[in-house]
CSV table of N, CA and C in Angstrom, one decimal:
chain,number,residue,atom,x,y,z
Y,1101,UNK,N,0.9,-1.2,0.0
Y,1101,UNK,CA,0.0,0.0,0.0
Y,1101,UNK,C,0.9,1.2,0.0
Y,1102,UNK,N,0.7,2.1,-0.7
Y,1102,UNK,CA,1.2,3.7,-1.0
Y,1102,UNK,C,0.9,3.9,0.1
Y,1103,UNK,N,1.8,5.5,0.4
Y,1103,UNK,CA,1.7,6.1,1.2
Y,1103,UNK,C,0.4,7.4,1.0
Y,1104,UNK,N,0.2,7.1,-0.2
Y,1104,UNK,CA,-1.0,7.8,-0.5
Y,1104,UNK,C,-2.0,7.7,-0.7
Y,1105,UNK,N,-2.2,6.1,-0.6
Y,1105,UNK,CA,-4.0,5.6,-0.3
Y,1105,UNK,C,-3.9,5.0,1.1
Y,1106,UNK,N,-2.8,5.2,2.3
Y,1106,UNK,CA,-2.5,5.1,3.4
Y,1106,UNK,C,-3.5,6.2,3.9
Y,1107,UNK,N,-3.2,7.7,3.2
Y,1107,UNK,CA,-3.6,8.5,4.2
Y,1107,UNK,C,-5.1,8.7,3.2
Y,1108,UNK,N,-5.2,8.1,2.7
Y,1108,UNK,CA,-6.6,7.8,2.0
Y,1108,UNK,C,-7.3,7.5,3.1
Y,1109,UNK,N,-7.1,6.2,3.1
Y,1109,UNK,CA,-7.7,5.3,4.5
Y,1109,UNK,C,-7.9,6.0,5.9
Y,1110,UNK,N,-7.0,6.3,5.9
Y,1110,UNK,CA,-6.8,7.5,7.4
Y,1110,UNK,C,-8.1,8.5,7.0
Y,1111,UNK,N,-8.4,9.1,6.3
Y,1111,UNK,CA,-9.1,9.9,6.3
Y,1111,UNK,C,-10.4,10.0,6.2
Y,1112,UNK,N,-10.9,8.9,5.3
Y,1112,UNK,CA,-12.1,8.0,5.6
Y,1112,UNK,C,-12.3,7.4,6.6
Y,1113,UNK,N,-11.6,6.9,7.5
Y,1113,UNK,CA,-11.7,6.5,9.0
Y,1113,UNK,C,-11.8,7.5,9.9
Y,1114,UNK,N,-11.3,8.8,9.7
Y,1114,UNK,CA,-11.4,9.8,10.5
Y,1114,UNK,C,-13.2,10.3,10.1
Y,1115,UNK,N,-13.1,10.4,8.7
Y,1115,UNK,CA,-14.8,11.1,8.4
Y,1115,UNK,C,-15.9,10.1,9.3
Y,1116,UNK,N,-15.6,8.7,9.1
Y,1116,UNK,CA,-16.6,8.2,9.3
Y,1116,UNK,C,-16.9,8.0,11.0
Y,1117,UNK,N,-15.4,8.0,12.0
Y,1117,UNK,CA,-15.8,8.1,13.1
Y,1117,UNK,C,-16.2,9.9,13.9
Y,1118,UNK,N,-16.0,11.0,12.9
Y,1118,UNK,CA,-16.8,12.0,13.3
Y,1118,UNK,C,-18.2,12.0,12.7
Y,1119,UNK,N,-18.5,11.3,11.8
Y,1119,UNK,CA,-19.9,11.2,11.2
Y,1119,UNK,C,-20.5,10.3,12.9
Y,1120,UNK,N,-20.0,9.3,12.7
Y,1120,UNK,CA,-20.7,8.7,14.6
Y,1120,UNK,C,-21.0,9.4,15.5
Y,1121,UNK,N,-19.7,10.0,15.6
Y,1121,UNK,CA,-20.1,11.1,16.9
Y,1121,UNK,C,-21.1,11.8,16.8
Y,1122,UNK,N,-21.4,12.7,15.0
Y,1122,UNK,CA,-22.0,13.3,15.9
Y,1122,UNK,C,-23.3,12.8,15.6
Y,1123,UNK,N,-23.8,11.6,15.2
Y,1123,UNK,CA,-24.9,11.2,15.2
Y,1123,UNK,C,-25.3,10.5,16.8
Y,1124,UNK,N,-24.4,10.0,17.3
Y,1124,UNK,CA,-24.2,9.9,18.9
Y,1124,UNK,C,-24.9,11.3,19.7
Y,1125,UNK,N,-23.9,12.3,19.6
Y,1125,UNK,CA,-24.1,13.8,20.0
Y,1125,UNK,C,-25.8,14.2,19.6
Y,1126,UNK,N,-26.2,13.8,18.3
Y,1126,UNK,CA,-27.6,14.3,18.2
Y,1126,UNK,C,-28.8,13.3,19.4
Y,1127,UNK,N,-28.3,12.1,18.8
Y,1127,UNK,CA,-29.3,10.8,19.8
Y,1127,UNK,C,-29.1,11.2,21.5
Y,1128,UNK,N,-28.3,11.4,21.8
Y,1128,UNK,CA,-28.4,12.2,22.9
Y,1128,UNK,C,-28.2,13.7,23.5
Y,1129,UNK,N,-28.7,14.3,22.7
Y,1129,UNK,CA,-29.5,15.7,22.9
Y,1129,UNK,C,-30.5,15.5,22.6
Y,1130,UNK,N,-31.5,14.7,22.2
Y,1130,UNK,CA,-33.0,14.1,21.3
Y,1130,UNK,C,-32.9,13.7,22.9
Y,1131,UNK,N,-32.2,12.3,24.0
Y,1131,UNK,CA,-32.8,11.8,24.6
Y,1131,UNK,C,-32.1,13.1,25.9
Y,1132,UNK,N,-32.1,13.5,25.8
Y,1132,UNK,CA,-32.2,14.8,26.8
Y,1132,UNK,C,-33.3,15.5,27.2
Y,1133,UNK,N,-33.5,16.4,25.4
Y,1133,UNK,CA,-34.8,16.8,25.6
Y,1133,UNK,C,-36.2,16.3,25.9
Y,1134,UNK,N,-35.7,14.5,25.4
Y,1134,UNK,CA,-37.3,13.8,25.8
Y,1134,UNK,C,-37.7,14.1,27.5
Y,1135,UNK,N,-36.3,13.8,28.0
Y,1135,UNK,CA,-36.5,13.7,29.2
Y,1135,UNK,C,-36.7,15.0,30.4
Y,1136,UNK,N,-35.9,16.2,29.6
Y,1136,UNK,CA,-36.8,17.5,29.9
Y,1136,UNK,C,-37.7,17.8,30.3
Y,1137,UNK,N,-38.9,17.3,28.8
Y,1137,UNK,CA,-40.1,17.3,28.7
Y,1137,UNK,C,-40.7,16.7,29.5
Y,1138,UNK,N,-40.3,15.5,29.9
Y,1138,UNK,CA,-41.3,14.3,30.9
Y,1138,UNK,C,-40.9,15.3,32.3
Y,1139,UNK,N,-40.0,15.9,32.8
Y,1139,UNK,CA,-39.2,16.4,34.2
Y,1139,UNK,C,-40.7,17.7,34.4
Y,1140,UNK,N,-40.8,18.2,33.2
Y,1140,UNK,CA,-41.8,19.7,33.5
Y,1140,UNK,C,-43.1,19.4,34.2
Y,1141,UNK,N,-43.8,18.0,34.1
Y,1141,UNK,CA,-44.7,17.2,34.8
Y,1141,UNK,C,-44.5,17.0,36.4
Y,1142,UNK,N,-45.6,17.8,37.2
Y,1142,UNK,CA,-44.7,17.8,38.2
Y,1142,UNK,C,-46.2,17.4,39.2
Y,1143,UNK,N,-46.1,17.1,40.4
Y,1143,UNK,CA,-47.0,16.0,41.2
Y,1143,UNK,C,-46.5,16.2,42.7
Y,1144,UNK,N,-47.5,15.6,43.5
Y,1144,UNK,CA,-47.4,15.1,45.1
Y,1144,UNK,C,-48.0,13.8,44.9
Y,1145,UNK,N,-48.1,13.0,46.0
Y,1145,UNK,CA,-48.5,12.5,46.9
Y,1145,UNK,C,-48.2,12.2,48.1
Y,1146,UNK,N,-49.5,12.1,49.0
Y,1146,UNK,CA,-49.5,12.3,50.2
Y,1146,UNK,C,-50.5,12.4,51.3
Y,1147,UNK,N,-50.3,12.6,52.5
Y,1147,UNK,CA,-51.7,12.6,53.2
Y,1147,UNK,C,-51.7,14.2,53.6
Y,1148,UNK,N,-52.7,14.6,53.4
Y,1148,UNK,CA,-53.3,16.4,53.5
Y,1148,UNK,C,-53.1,16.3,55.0
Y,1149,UNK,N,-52.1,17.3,55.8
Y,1149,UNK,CA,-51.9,17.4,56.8
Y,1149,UNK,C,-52.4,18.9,57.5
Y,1150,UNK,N,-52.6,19.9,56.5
Y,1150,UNK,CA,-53.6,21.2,56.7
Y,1150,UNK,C,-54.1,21.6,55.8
Y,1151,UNK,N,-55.7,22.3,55.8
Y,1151,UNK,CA,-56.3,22.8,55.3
Y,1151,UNK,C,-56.4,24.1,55.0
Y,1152,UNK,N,-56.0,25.0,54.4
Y,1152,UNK,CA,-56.2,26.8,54.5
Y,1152,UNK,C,-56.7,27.3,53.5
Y,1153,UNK,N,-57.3,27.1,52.8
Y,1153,UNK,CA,-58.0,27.5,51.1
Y,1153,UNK,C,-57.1,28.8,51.7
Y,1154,UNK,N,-56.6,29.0,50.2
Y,1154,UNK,CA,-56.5,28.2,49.0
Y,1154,UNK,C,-55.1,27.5,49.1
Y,1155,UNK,N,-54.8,27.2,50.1
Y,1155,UNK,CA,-53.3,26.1,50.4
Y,1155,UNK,C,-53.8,25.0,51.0
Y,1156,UNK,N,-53.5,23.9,50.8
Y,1156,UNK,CA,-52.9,23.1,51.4
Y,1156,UNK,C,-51.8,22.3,51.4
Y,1157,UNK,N,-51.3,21.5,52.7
Y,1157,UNK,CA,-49.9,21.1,53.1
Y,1157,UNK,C,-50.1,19.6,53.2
Y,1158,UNK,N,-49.2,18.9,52.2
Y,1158,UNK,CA,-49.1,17.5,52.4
Y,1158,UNK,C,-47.7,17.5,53.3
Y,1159,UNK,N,-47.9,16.2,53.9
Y,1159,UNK,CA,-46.6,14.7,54.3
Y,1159,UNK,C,-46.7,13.9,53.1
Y,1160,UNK,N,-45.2,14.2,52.0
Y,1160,UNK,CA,-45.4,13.2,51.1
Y,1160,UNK,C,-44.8,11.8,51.4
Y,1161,UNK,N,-44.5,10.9,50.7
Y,1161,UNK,CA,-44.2,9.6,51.2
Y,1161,UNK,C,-42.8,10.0,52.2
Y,1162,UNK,N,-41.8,11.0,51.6
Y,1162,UNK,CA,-40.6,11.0,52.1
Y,1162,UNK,C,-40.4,11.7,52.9
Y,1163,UNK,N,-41.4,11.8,53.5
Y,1163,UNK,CA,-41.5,12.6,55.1
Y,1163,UNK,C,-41.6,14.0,54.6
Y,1164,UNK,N,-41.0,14.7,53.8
Y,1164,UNK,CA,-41.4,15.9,53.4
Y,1164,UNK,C,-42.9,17.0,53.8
Y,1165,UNK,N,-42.5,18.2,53.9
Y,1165,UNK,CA,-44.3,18.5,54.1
Y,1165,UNK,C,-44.1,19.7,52.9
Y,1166,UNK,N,-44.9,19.7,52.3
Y,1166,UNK,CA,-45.1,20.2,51.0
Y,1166,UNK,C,-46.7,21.1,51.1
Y,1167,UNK,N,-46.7,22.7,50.6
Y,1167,UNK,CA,-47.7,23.6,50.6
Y,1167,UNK,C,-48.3,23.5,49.2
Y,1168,UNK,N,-49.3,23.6,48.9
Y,1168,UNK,CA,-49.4,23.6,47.6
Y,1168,UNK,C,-50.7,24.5,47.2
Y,1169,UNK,N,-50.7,24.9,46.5
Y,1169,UNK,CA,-52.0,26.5,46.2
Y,1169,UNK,C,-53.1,25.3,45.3
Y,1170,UNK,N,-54.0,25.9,45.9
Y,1170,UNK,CA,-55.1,25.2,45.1
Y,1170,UNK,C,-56.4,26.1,44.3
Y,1171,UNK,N,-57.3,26.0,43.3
Y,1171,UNK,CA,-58.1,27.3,43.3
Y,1171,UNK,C,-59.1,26.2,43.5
Y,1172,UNK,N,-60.2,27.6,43.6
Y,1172,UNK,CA,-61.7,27.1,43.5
Y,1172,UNK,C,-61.6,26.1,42.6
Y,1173,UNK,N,-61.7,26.4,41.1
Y,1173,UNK,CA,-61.8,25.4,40.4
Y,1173,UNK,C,-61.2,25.0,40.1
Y,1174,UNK,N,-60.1,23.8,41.0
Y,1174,UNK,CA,-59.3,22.9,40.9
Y,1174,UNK,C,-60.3,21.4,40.6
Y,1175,UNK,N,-60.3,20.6,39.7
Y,1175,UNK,CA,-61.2,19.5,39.6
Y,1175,UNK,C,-60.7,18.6,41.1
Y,1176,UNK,N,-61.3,18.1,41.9
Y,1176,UNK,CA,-61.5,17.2,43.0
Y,1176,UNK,C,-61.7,15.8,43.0
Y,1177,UNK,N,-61.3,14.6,42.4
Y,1177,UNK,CA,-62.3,14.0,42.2
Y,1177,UNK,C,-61.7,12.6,43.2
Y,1178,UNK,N,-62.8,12.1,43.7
Y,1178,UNK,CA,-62.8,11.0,45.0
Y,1178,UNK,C,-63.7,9.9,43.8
Y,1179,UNK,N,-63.1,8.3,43.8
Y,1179,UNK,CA,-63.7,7.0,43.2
Y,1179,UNK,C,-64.6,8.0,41.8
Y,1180,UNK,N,-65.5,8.1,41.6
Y,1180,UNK,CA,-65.9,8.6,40.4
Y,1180,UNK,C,-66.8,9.8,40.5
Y,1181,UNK,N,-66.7,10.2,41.4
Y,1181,UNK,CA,-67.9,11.8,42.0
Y,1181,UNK,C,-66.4,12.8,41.7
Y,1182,UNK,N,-67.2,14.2,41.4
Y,1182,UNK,CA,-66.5,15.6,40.9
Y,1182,UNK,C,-66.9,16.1,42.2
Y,1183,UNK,N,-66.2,16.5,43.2
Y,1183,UNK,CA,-66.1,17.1,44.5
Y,1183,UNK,C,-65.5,18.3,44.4
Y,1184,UNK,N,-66.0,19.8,45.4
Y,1184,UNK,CA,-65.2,21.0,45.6
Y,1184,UNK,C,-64.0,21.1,46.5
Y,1185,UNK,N,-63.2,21.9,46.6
Y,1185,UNK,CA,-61.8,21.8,47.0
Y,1185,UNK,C,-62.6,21.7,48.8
Y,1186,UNK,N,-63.4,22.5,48.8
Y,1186,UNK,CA,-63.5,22.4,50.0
Y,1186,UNK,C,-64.1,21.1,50.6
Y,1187,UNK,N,-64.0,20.1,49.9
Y,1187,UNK,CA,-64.7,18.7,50.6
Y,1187,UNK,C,-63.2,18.1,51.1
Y,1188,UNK,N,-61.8,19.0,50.9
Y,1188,UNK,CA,-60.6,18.1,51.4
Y,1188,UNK,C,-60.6,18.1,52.8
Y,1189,UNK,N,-59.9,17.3,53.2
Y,1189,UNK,CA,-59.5,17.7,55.3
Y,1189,UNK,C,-58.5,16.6,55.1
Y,1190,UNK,N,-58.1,17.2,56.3
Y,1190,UNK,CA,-57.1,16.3,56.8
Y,1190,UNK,C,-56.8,14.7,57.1
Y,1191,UNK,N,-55.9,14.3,56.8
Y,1191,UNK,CA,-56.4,12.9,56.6
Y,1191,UNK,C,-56.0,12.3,55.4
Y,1192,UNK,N,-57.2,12.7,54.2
Y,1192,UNK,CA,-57.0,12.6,53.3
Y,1192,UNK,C,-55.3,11.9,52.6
Y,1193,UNK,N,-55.9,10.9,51.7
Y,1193,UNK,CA,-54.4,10.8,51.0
Y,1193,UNK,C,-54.6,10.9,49.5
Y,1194,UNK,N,-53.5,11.8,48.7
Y,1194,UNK,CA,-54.0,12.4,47.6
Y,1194,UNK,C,-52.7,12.3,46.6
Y,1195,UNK,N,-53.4,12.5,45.0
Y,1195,UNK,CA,-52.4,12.6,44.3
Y,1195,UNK,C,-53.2,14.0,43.5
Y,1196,UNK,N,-52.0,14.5,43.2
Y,1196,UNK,CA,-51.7,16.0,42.8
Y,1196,UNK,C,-51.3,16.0,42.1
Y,1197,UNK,N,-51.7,16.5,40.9
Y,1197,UNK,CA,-50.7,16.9,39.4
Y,1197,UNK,C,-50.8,18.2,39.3
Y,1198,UNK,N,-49.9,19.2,39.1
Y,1198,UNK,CA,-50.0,20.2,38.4
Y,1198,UNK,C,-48.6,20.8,38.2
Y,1199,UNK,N,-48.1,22.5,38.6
Y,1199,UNK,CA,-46.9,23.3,38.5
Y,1199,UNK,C,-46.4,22.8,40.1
Y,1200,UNK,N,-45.3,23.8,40.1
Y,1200,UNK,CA,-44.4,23.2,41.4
Y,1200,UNK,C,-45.4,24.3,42.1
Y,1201,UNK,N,-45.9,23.9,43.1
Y,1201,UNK,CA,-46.5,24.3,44.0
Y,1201,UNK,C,-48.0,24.9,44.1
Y,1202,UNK,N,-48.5,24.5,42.9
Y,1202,UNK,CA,-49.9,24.6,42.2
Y,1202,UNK,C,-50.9,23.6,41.7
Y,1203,UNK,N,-51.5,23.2,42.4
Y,1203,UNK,CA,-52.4,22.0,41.7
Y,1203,UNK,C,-53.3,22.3,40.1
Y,1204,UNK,N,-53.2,21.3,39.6
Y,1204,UNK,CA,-54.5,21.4,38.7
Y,1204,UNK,C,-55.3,20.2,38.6
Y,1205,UNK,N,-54.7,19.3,39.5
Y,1205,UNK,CA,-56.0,18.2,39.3
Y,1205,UNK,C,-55.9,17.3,41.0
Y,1206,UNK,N,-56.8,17.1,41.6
Y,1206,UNK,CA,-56.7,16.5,42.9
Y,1206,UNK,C,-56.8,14.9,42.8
Y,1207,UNK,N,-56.6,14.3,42.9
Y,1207,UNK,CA,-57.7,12.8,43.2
Y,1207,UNK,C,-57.5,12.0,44.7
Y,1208,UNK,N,-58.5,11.8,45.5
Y,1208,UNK,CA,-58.7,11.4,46.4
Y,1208,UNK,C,-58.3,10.4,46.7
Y,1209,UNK,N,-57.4,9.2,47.1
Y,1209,UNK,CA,-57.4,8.4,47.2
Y,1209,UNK,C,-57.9,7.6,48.5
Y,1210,UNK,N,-58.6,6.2,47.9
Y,1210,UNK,CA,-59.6,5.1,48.9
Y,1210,UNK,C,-58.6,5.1,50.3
């Protein structure tokens, strides 16, 4: 082999292992942003340890106690009935979907 289809080869082996990378580099900035997206979803659970419309404070599983704003028309819903914020109390154990520290959906749990 020439020294000039040597650096032939050299070169195409260089193209082809930065063509990888950066197809590597895009597949993970793609699974980055997937997971971004899933992170902006944000939740409690827990058992409602005070009441103060328009707050209340969970104990979540991890001992944590957590404030959380609720509005009037936050949906409520306990087994299959649509309940007002104000049927929560203490006690209660609940999952919460909404922003960090804002509900938008309650569900009561059995």
């Amino acid at each position: 082999m020439t020294k000039h289809e040597k650096m032939k080869w050299l070169l195409v082996g260089f193209a082809a292992a930065s063509v990888l990378l950066l197809i590597l580099h895009a597949c993970l900035e793609f699974q980055d942003q997937r997971s971004n997206n899933y992170k902006s979803h944000h939740g409690a659970v827990g058992v409602i340890t005070n009441v103060t419309l328009p707050t209340i404070t969970l104990k979540t599983r991890s001992g944590e106690s957590q404030t959380i704003r609720i509005g009037t028309s936050t949906p409520v819903l306990s087994k299959q009935q649509t309940l007002s914020t104000t049927s929560l109390s203490v006690g209660q154990n609940v999952v919460i979907v909404g922003e960090p520290g804002e509900a938008r959906f309650i569900r009561i749990l059995p």
